[in-house]
PDB file of C-alpha atoms in Angstrom:
ATOM      1  CA  MET A 900      38.494  33.199 -37.060  1.00 53.00           C
ATOM      2  CA  ILE A 901      37.636  35.475 -34.181  1.00 52.00           C
ATOM      3  CA  ARG A 902      34.149  35.536 -35.505  1.00 53.00           C
ATOM      4  CA  ASN A 903      33.808  31.791 -35.604  1.00 54.00           C
ATOM      5  CA  ASN A 904      34.905  31.565 -32.227  1.00 54.00           C
ATOM      6  CA  LEU A 905      32.431  33.889 -30.787  1.00 50.00           C
ATOM      7  CA  TRP A 906      29.823  31.867 -32.944  1.00 51.00           C
ATOM      8  CA  LEU A 907      30.799  28.794 -31.370  1.00 49.00           C
ATOM      9  CA  PHE A 908      31.071  30.305 -27.944  1.00 49.00           C
ATOM     10  CA  HIS A 909      27.429  31.664 -28.400  1.00 52.00           C
ATOM     11  CA  LEU A 910      26.420  28.178 -29.505  1.00 49.00           C
ATOM     12  CA  PHE A 911      27.838  26.603 -26.243  1.00 49.00           C
ATOM     13  CA  LEU A 912      26.178  28.977 -24.213  1.00 50.00           C
ATOM     14  CA  LEU A 913      22.606  28.176 -26.111  1.00 50.00           C
ATOM     15  CA  LEU A 914      23.249  24.826 -25.868  1.00 50.00           C
ATOM     16  CA  GLY A 915      24.364  24.851 -21.770  1.00 52.00           C
ATOM     17  CA  SER A 916      21.427  26.976 -20.754  1.00 47.00           C
ATOM     18  CA  SER A 917      18.716  24.265 -22.684  1.00 44.00           C
ATOM     19  CA  CYS A 918      20.717  21.540 -20.963  1.00 43.00           C
ATOM     20  CA  LEU A 919      20.067  23.059 -17.336  1.00 44.00           C
ATOM     21  CA  GLN A 920      16.383  23.923 -17.971  1.00 50.00           C
ATOM     22  CA  LYS A 921      13.959  22.098 -15.400  1.00 54.00           C
ATOM     23  CA  ALA A 922      12.309  19.484 -17.458  1.00 69.00           C
ATOM     24  CA  GLU A 923       8.419  20.433 -18.424  1.00 89.00           C
ATOM     25  CA  ALA A 924       5.832  18.796 -16.070  1.00 91.00           C
ATOM     26  CA  THR A 925       3.625  16.311 -17.599  1.00 96.00           C
ATOM     27  CA  VAL A 926       0.551  17.680 -15.297  1.00 96.00           C
ATOM     28  CA  LEU A 927      -2.715  15.340 -14.879  1.00 96.00           C
ATOM     29  CA  SER A 928      -6.008  15.741 -13.329  1.00 92.00           C
ATOM     30  CA  GLY A 929      -9.518  14.765 -13.912  1.00 96.00           C
ATOM     31  CA  THR A 930     -10.479  11.075 -15.322  1.00 97.00           C
ATOM     32  CA  ILE A 931      -8.398   8.396 -16.701  1.00 97.00           C
ATOM     33  CA  THR A 932     -10.198   6.442 -19.277  1.00 97.00           C
ATOM     34  CA  GLU A 933      -7.979   4.351 -21.400  1.00 97.00           C
ATOM     35  CA  SER A 934      -5.022   2.254 -20.760  1.00 98.00           C
ATOM     36  CA  ALA A 935      -1.382   4.081 -20.748  1.00 98.00           C
ATOM     37  CA  THR A 936       2.246   3.809 -19.993  1.00 98.00           C
ATOM     38  CA  TRP A 937       4.041   6.704 -17.957  1.00 98.00           C
ATOM     39  CA  THR A 938       7.729   6.699 -18.741  1.00 98.00           C
ATOM     40  CA  GLU A 939      10.635   8.557 -18.282  1.00 97.00           C
ATOM     41  CA  SER A 940      10.059  11.348 -20.856  1.00 97.00           C
ATOM     42  CA  MET A 941       7.220  12.378 -19.077  1.00 97.00           C
ATOM     43  CA  ASN A 942       9.014  13.252 -16.094  1.00 97.00           C
ATOM     44  CA  PRO A 943       7.711  14.446 -13.563  1.00 97.00           C
ATOM     45  CA  ILE A 944       4.415  13.357 -13.609  1.00 98.00           C
ATOM     46  CA  GLU A 945       2.460  15.659 -11.524  1.00 97.00           C
ATOM     47  CA  ILE A 946      -0.600  14.924  -9.686  1.00 96.00           C
ATOM     48  CA  SER A 947      -2.822  18.421  -9.910  1.00 91.00           C
ATOM     49  CA  GLY A 948      -5.954  17.865  -9.042  1.00 89.00           C
ATOM     50  CA  ASP A 949      -7.682  14.670  -7.642  1.00 93.00           C
ATOM     51  CA  VAL A 950      -7.227  12.108 -10.482  1.00 96.00           C
ATOM     52  CA  SER A 951      -9.378   9.027 -11.340  1.00 97.00           C
ATOM     53  CA  LEU A 952      -8.306   5.824 -13.060  1.00 98.00           C
ATOM     54  CA  VAL A 953     -11.544   4.252 -14.213  1.00 98.00           C
ATOM     55  CA  GLU A 954     -12.256   0.399 -14.082  1.00 96.00           C
ATOM     56  CA  ASN A 955     -11.039  -1.716 -16.965  1.00 96.00           C
ATOM     57  CA  ALA A 956      -8.218   0.859 -17.464  1.00 98.00           C
ATOM     58  CA  LYS A 957      -4.337  -0.032 -16.659  1.00 98.00           C
ATOM     59  CA  ILE A 958      -1.689   2.202 -15.845  1.00 98.00           C
ATOM     60  CA  THR A 959       1.913   0.866 -16.214  1.00 98.00           C
ATOM     61  CA  VAL A 960       4.313   2.974 -14.279  1.00 98.00           C
ATOM     62  CA  SER A 961       7.873   2.429 -16.257  1.00 98.00           C
ATOM     63  CA  PRO A 962      11.606   2.395 -13.947  1.00 97.00           C
ATOM     64  CA  GLY A 963      12.847   5.898 -13.437  1.00 97.00           C
ATOM     65  CA  VAL A 964       9.429   7.651 -13.650  1.00 98.00           C
ATOM     66  CA  GLN A 965       8.682  10.382 -10.837  1.00 98.00           C
ATOM     67  CA  ILE A 966       5.204  10.965  -9.791  1.00 98.00           C
ATOM     68  CA  GLN A 967       4.911  14.293  -8.095  1.00 96.00           C
ATOM     69  CA  PHE A 968       1.809  15.060  -5.837  1.00 96.00           C
ATOM     70  CA  THR A 969       0.647  18.876  -5.609  1.00 92.00           C
ATOM     71  CA  ASP A 970      -1.057  20.303  -2.431  1.00 87.00           C
ATOM     72  CA  SER A 971      -3.283  17.427  -0.855  1.00 90.00           C
ATOM     73  CA  THR A 972      -4.430  16.064  -4.064  1.00 94.00           C
ATOM     74  CA  LYS A 973      -5.795  12.213  -4.516  1.00 96.00           C
ATOM     75  CA  LEU A 974      -5.180   9.617  -7.439  1.00 98.00           C
ATOM     76  CA  THR A 975      -8.273   7.157  -7.026  1.00 98.00           C
ATOM     77  CA  ILE A 976      -7.371   3.776  -8.688  1.00 98.00           C
ATOM     78  CA  GLU A 977     -10.933   1.850  -9.543  1.00 98.00           C
ATOM     79  CA  GLY A 978      -8.394   0.007 -12.126  1.00 98.00           C
ATOM     80  CA  GLU A 979      -5.310  -1.326 -12.283  1.00 98.00           C
ATOM     81  CA  PHE A 980      -2.255   0.408 -11.660  1.00 98.00           C
ATOM     82  CA  GLU A 981       1.467  -1.328 -11.623  1.00 98.00           C
ATOM     83  CA  THR A 982       4.814   0.087 -10.931  1.00 98.00           C
ATOM     84  CA  GLN A 983       7.660  -1.733 -12.703  1.00 96.00           C
ATOM     85  CA  ASN A 984      10.914  -2.232 -10.633  1.00 92.00           C
ATOM     86  CA  GLN A 985      14.659  -2.018 -12.334  1.00 91.00           C
ATOM     87  CA  LYS A 986      17.667  -2.039  -9.974  1.00 87.00           C
ATOM     88  CA  GLY A 987      19.133   1.745  -9.867  1.00 88.00           C
ATOM     89  CA  LYS A 988      15.933   3.138 -11.284  1.00 93.00           C
ATOM     90  CA  SER A 989      12.996   3.044  -8.858  1.00 95.00           C
ATOM     91  CA  VAL A 990       9.699   4.669  -9.192  1.00 98.00           C
ATOM     92  CA  SER A 991       9.423   8.020  -6.962  1.00 98.00           C
ATOM     93  CA  ILE A 992       6.053   8.600  -5.833  1.00 98.00           C
ATOM     94  CA  LEU A 993       6.469  11.961  -3.621  1.00 97.00           C
ATOM     95  CA  GLY A 994       4.166  14.330  -1.856  1.00 95.00           C
ATOM     96  CA  ASP A 995       4.349  18.202  -1.919  1.00 88.00           C
ATOM     97  CA  THR A 996       7.724  18.866  -0.743  1.00 71.00           C
ATOM     98  CA  THR A 997       7.157  22.970  -0.898  1.00 76.00           C
ATOM     99  CA  SER A 998       4.023  22.835   1.069  1.00 82.00           C
ATOM    100  CA  GLY A 999       4.323  19.583   3.571  1.00 79.00           C
ATOM    101  CA  ALA A1000       1.223  18.533   2.171  1.00 88.00           C
ATOM    102  CA  LEU A1001       0.247  14.589   2.017  1.00 95.00           C
ATOM    103  CA  GLY A1002      -0.600  12.947  -1.301  1.00 96.00           C
ATOM    104  CA  LEU A1003      -3.066  10.186  -1.332  1.00 97.00           C
ATOM    105  CA  ILE A1004      -3.238   6.873  -3.335  1.00 98.00           C
ATOM    106  CA  GLU A1005      -6.856   5.452  -2.817  1.00 98.00           C
ATOM    107  CA  VAL A1006      -7.520   2.031  -4.047  1.00 98.00           C
ATOM    108  CA  SER A1007     -11.093   1.548  -4.195  1.00 97.00           C
ATOM    109  CA  GLY A1008     -13.831  -0.919  -5.395  1.00 96.00           C
ATOM    110  CA  ALA A1009     -13.749  -4.852  -6.661  1.00 95.00           C
ATOM    111  CA  GLU A1010     -12.235  -4.484  -9.838  1.00 95.00           C
ATOM    112  CA  SER A1011      -9.212  -2.515  -8.713  1.00 98.00           C
ATOM    113  CA  THR A1012      -5.516  -3.480  -7.726  1.00 98.00           C
ATOM    114  CA  VAL A1013      -2.438  -2.204  -6.933  1.00 98.00           C
ATOM    115  CA  HIS A1014       1.020  -3.513  -7.492  1.00 98.00           C
ATOM    116  CA  LEU A1015       3.816  -1.293  -5.894  1.00 98.00           C
ATOM    117  CA  SER A1016       7.329  -2.930  -6.561  1.00 97.00           C
ATOM    118  CA  GLY A1017      10.533  -1.246  -5.257  1.00 96.00           C
ATOM    119  CA  CYS A1018       8.998   2.336  -5.203  1.00 97.00           C
ATOM    120  CA  ARG A1019      10.641   5.170  -3.225  1.00 97.00           C
ATOM    121  CA  ILE A1020       7.146   6.864  -1.611  1.00 98.00           C
ATOM    122  CA  ASP A1021       7.603   9.884   0.317  1.00 97.00           C
ATOM    123  CA  GLY A1022       4.796  12.119   1.766  1.00 97.00           C
ATOM    124  CA  VAL A1023       2.175   9.837   0.343  1.00 98.00           C
ATOM    125  CA  ASP A1024      -0.292   7.400   2.029  1.00 98.00           C
ATOM    126  CA  VAL A1025      -1.659   4.407   0.585  1.00 98.00           C
ATOM    127  CA  ARG A1026      -5.121   3.823   1.396  1.00 98.00           C
ATOM    128  CA  VAL A1027      -7.082   0.264   0.043  1.00 98.00           C
ATOM    129  CA  ILE A1028     -10.905   0.588   0.675  1.00 96.00           C
ATOM    130  CA  ASP A1029     -14.227  -1.092  -0.349  1.00 94.00           C
ATOM    131  CA  ARG A1030     -12.874  -4.346  -1.452  1.00 95.00           C
ATOM    132  CA  GLY A1031      -9.559  -3.139  -3.410  1.00 97.00           C
ATOM    133  CA  ALA A1032      -6.486  -4.942  -3.498  1.00 98.00           C
ATOM    134  CA  CYS A1033      -2.989  -3.974  -2.662  1.00 98.00           C
ATOM    135  CA  SER A1034       0.731  -5.740  -2.856  1.00 97.00           C
ATOM    136  CA  VAL A1035       3.692  -3.939  -1.860  1.00 97.00           C
ATOM    137  CA  GLU A1036       7.255  -5.557  -2.421  1.00 96.00           C
ATOM    138  CA  GLY A1037      10.672  -3.871  -1.685  1.00 95.00           C
ATOM    139  CA  CYS A1038       9.659  -0.472  -1.152  1.00 96.00           C
ATOM    140  CA  TRP A1039      11.008   2.240   0.968  1.00 96.00           C
ATOM    141  CA  VAL A1040       8.409   4.623   2.613  1.00 97.00           C
ATOM    142  CA  ARG A1041       8.911   7.953   5.071  1.00 95.00           C
ATOM    143  CA  ASN A1042       6.985  10.524   6.160  1.00 95.00           C
ATOM    144  CA  SER A1043       3.368   9.520   5.828  1.00 96.00           C
ATOM    145  CA  SER A1044       0.678   9.473   8.411  1.00 95.00           C
ATOM    146  CA  CYS A1045      -0.094   6.158   7.709  1.00 95.00           C
ATOM    147  CA  ALA A1046       1.877   4.305   5.231  1.00 97.00           C
ATOM    148  CA  PHE A1047      -0.644   1.480   4.453  1.00 97.00           C
ATOM    149  CA  LEU A1048      -4.565   1.759   5.588  1.00 97.00           C
ATOM    150  CA  PHE A1049      -6.190  -1.395   4.515  1.00 95.00           C
ATOM    151  CA  ASN A1050     -10.254  -1.338   5.181  1.00 94.00           C
ATOM    152  CA  GLY A1051     -12.556  -3.938   3.895  1.00 91.00           C
ATOM    153  CA  ALA A1052      -9.682  -4.388   1.436  1.00 94.00           C
ATOM    154  CA  ARG A1053      -9.925  -7.876  -0.280  1.00 93.00           C
ATOM    155  CA  MET A1054      -6.252  -8.401  -0.634  1.00 94.00           C
ATOM    156  CA  ALA A1055      -3.170  -6.541   1.747  1.00 93.00           C
ATOM    157  CA  GLU A1056       0.237  -7.804   1.472  1.00 92.00           C
ATOM    158  CA  VAL A1057       3.839  -6.095   2.304  1.00 90.00           C
ATOM    159  CA  ARG A1058       6.895  -7.699   1.574  1.00 88.00           C
ATOM    160  CA  ARG A1059      10.198  -6.617   2.086  1.00 87.00           C
ATOM    161  CA  THR A1060       9.471  -3.176   2.896  1.00 89.00           C
ATOM    162  CA  VAL A1061      10.979  -0.549   5.051  1.00 89.00           C
ATOM    163  CA  VAL A1062       8.585   2.224   6.911  1.00 89.00           C
ATOM    164  CA  SER A1063      10.054   4.952   8.740  1.00 89.00           C
ATOM    165  CA  ASN A1064       9.477   8.433  10.123  1.00 91.00           C
ATOM    166  CA  SER A1065       5.688   7.887   9.890  1.00 91.00           C
ATOM    167  CA  GLY A1066       2.587   7.535  12.025  1.00 90.00           C
ATOM    168  CA  CYS A1067       1.726   4.144  11.684  1.00 88.00           C
ATOM    169  CA  ALA A1068       3.107   1.597   9.252  1.00 89.00           C
ATOM    170  CA  ILE A1069       0.084  -0.625   8.516  1.00 90.00           C
ATOM    171  CA  ARG A1070      -3.138  -0.374   9.746  1.00 89.00           C
ATOM    172  CA  SER A1071      -5.815  -2.951   8.569  1.00 86.00           C
ATOM    173  CA  ILE A1072      -9.392  -3.021   9.786  1.00 85.00           C
ATOM    174  CA  ASP A1073     -11.678  -5.521   8.569  1.00 82.00           C
ATOM    175  CA  THR A1074      -9.077  -7.140   6.518  1.00 83.00           C
ATOM    176  CA  THR A1075      -6.763  -9.857   6.926  1.00 77.00           C
ATOM    177  CA  PRO A1076      -3.128  -8.616   5.752  1.00 82.00           C
ATOM    178  CA  ILE A1077       0.057 -10.691   5.197  1.00 82.00           C
ATOM    179  CA  VAL A1078       3.068  -8.457   6.190  1.00 81.00           C
ATOM    180  CA  GLU A1079       6.437 -10.314   5.659  1.00 78.00           C
ATOM    181  CA  GLY A1080       9.963  -9.467   5.970  1.00 75.00           C
ATOM    182  CA  CYS A1081       9.408  -5.912   6.890  1.00 79.00           C
ATOM    183  CA  ARG A1082      11.323  -3.233   8.822  1.00 80.00           C
ATOM    184  CA  PHE A1083       9.505  -0.001  10.699  1.00 78.00           C
ATOM    185  CA  GLU A1084      11.800   2.627  12.290  1.00 80.00           C
ATOM    186  CA  ASN A1085      10.291   5.521  13.854  1.00 82.00           C
ATOM    187  CA  ILE A1086       7.231   4.871  13.872  1.00 81.00           C
ATOM    188  CA  ARG A1087       5.257   7.336  16.393  1.00 84.00           C
ATOM    189  CA  GLY A1088       1.989   5.026  17.023  1.00 79.00           C
ATOM    190  CA  GLU A1089       1.710   1.601  16.435  1.00 74.00           C
ATOM    191  CA  ALA A1090       3.910  -0.158  13.743  1.00 76.00           C
ATOM    192  CA  VAL A1091       1.048  -2.774  12.630  1.00 79.00           C
ATOM    193  CA  SER A1092      -2.479  -2.602  14.071  1.00 77.00           C
ATOM    194  CA  ILE A1093      -5.316  -5.050  12.858  1.00 75.00           C
ATOM    195  CA  GLU A1094      -8.690  -4.855  14.130  1.00 74.00           C
ATOM    196  CA  GLY A1095     -12.114  -5.285  13.132  1.00 66.00           C
ATOM    197  CA  GLN A1096     -15.434  -7.377  13.366  1.00 54.00           C
ATOM    198  CA  GLY A1097     -16.318 -10.497  11.116  1.00 49.00           C
ATOM    199  CA  VAL A1098     -13.028 -10.809   9.851  1.00 52.00           C
ATOM    200  CA  GLU A1099     -12.501 -14.619   8.575  1.00 50.00           C
ATOM    201  CA  LEU A1100      -9.186 -15.894   8.919  1.00 46.00           C
ATOM    202  CA  PRO A1101      -8.727 -18.863   7.426  1.00 41.00           C
ATOM    203  CA  SER A1102      -5.947 -20.314   9.318  1.00 40.00           C
ATOM    204  CA  PRO A1103      -3.503 -19.404  12.440  1.00 37.00           C
ATOM    205  CA  SER A1104      -1.018 -18.423  10.361  1.00 33.00           C
ATOM    206  CA  ALA A1105      -3.237 -16.256   7.844  1.00 36.00           C
ATOM    207  CA  VAL A1106      -1.636 -13.231   9.980  1.00 42.00           C
ATOM    208  CA  ARG A1107       1.725 -13.004   9.781  1.00 43.00           C
ATOM    209  CA  ILE A1108       4.405 -10.811  10.754  1.00 43.00           C
ATOM    210  CA  ARG A1109       8.127 -12.486  10.411  1.00 36.00           C
ATOM    211  CA  GLY A1110      11.467 -11.675  11.898  1.00 32.00           C
ATOM    212  CA  PRO A1111      10.242  -9.332  14.989  1.00 34.00           C
ATOM    213  CA  LYS A1112      14.089  -8.624  15.472  1.00 35.00           C
ATOM    214  CA  ARG A1113      14.888  -7.598  11.825  1.00 34.00           C
ATOM    215  CA  MET A1114      11.784  -5.833  12.055  1.00 36.00           C
ATOM    216  CA  VAL A1115      11.832  -3.540  14.778  1.00 39.00           C
ATOM    217  CA  ALA A1116      14.866  -1.162  14.517  1.00 38.00           C
ATOM    218  CA  GLY A1117      15.833   1.271  16.862  1.00 37.00           C
ATOM    219  CA  LYS A1118      13.734   1.321  19.773  1.00 37.00           C
ATOM    220  CA  THR A1119      10.315  -0.422  21.127  1.00 36.00           C
ATOM    221  CA  VAL A1120       7.417  -0.809  18.490  1.00 39.00           C
ATOM    222  CA  THR A1121       3.831  -1.651  19.802  1.00 40.00           C
ATOM    223  CA  LEU A1122       2.107  -4.248  18.131  1.00 46.00           C
ATOM    224  CA  TRP A1123      -1.603  -3.871  18.502  1.00 45.00           C
ATOM    225  CA  VAL A1124      -4.277  -6.635  17.634  1.00 47.00           C
ATOM    226  CA  GLU A1125      -8.153  -6.926  17.886  1.00 45.00           C
ATOM    227  CA  VAL A1126     -10.074  -9.135  15.665  1.00 46.00           C
ATOM    228  CA  LEU A1127     -13.569  -9.862  16.871  1.00 47.00           C
ATOM    229  CA  ASP A1128     -16.353 -12.390  15.063  1.00 45.00           C
ATOM    230  CA  SER A1129     -19.459 -11.231  14.191  1.00 49.00           C
ATOM    231  CA  GLU A1130     -20.899 -11.343  17.663  1.00 54.00           C
ATOM    232  CA  GLY A1131     -18.265  -9.546  18.900  1.00 52.00           C
ATOM    233  CA  ASN A1132     -16.119 -12.211  20.746  1.00 51.00           C
ATOM    234  CA  LEU A1133     -12.351 -12.255  20.244  1.00 49.00           C
ATOM    235  CA  PHE A1134     -11.252 -14.511  17.382  1.00 45.00           C
ATOM    236  CA  TRP A1135      -8.553 -16.863  18.713  1.00 40.00           C
ATOM    237  CA  PRO A1136      -5.977 -18.082  17.451  1.00 38.00           C
ATOM    238  CA  LEU A1137      -5.294 -14.996  15.871  1.00 39.00           C
ATOM    239  CA  TRP A1138      -1.287 -14.381  15.517  1.00 39.00           C
ATOM    240  CA  GLU A1139       1.682 -16.818  14.400  1.00 36.00           C
ATOM    241  CA  ALA A1140       3.809 -16.651  16.962  1.00 32.00           C
ATOM    242  CA  VAL A1141       7.366 -16.078  15.665  1.00 32.00           C
ATOM    243  CA  GLY A1142      10.517 -15.802  18.017  1.00 31.00           C
ATOM    244  CA  SER A1143       9.337 -13.833  21.301  1.00 32.00           C
ATOM    245  CA  VAL A1144       6.140 -12.473  19.521  1.00 36.00           C
ATOM    246  CA  SER A1145       2.894 -14.383  20.779  1.00 34.00           C
ATOM    247  CA  ALA A1146      -0.572 -14.084  19.874  1.00 36.00           C
ATOM    248  CA  ARG A1147      -1.692 -12.937  23.469  1.00 36.00           C
ATOM    249  CA  GLN A1148       1.216 -10.066  23.571  1.00 38.00           C
ATOM    250  CA  ALA A1149       0.021  -8.696  20.307  1.00 40.00           C
ATOM    251  CA  VAL A1150      -3.963  -8.893  21.562  1.00 37.00           C
ATOM    252  CA  SER A1151      -2.754  -7.174  24.852  1.00 36.00           C
ATOM    253  CA  GLY A1152      -0.952  -4.405  23.306  1.00 36.00           C
ATOM    254  CA  GLN A1153       2.507  -5.131  25.055  1.00 36.00           C
ATOM    255  CA  SER A1154       5.800  -3.888  23.408  1.00 34.00           C
ATOM    256  CA  VAL A1155       7.649  -6.399  21.641  1.00 35.00           C
ATOM    257  CA  PRO A1156      11.023  -6.021  22.414  1.00 34.00           C
TER     258      PRO A1156
END
């Protein structure tokens, strides 16, 4: 009887020890050439060394997946990258929590598209350049140098997203962004800046900031807009006036209450 109890005790210790062990990371580096689905069974997915997703390849990220950048590594998207959202199981995209180094998601090229839905992004910047496309919906972003940088993007949409404790929330260059229903908190620089030359705005409402009272929380945040035509002249009108926000206030860099 005692021998059986001792055997059961050792078995219990063995099983308990295995349960407490940290899940082995799925380490990624180099070039991804084929479409794939990242699932929770791969957690954590570690971006170790720069990773590139080629054109015509698609990565689908399932709910509950944790993506961890190490050091200042970069994930370059030239194909399609999509996160799936499920209530209570968000996708986490995290910078290097040990060193504090920022990770980078770079969306580049006319064939590149990123859809971020319901993500928790901490310590990672998103940069969309060279005709890349990006849509963001219902995400929570913090501790970035600039949460979203759009430079020559063919699509830039940020909706129902919170950005906090960051250098800037959205910087748009030579791009017409759509920003709706967002909230920005503790932003050290401009919450939203729009600038560029030769930017084509198809209508006065092409650039939109909706709900300024909900968008700005905690303190005054500066909205700055400077859009020039191909001859360097100020393009007018550029801003859809909503509440107390006017185009002229935005252009002059006045603070919005």
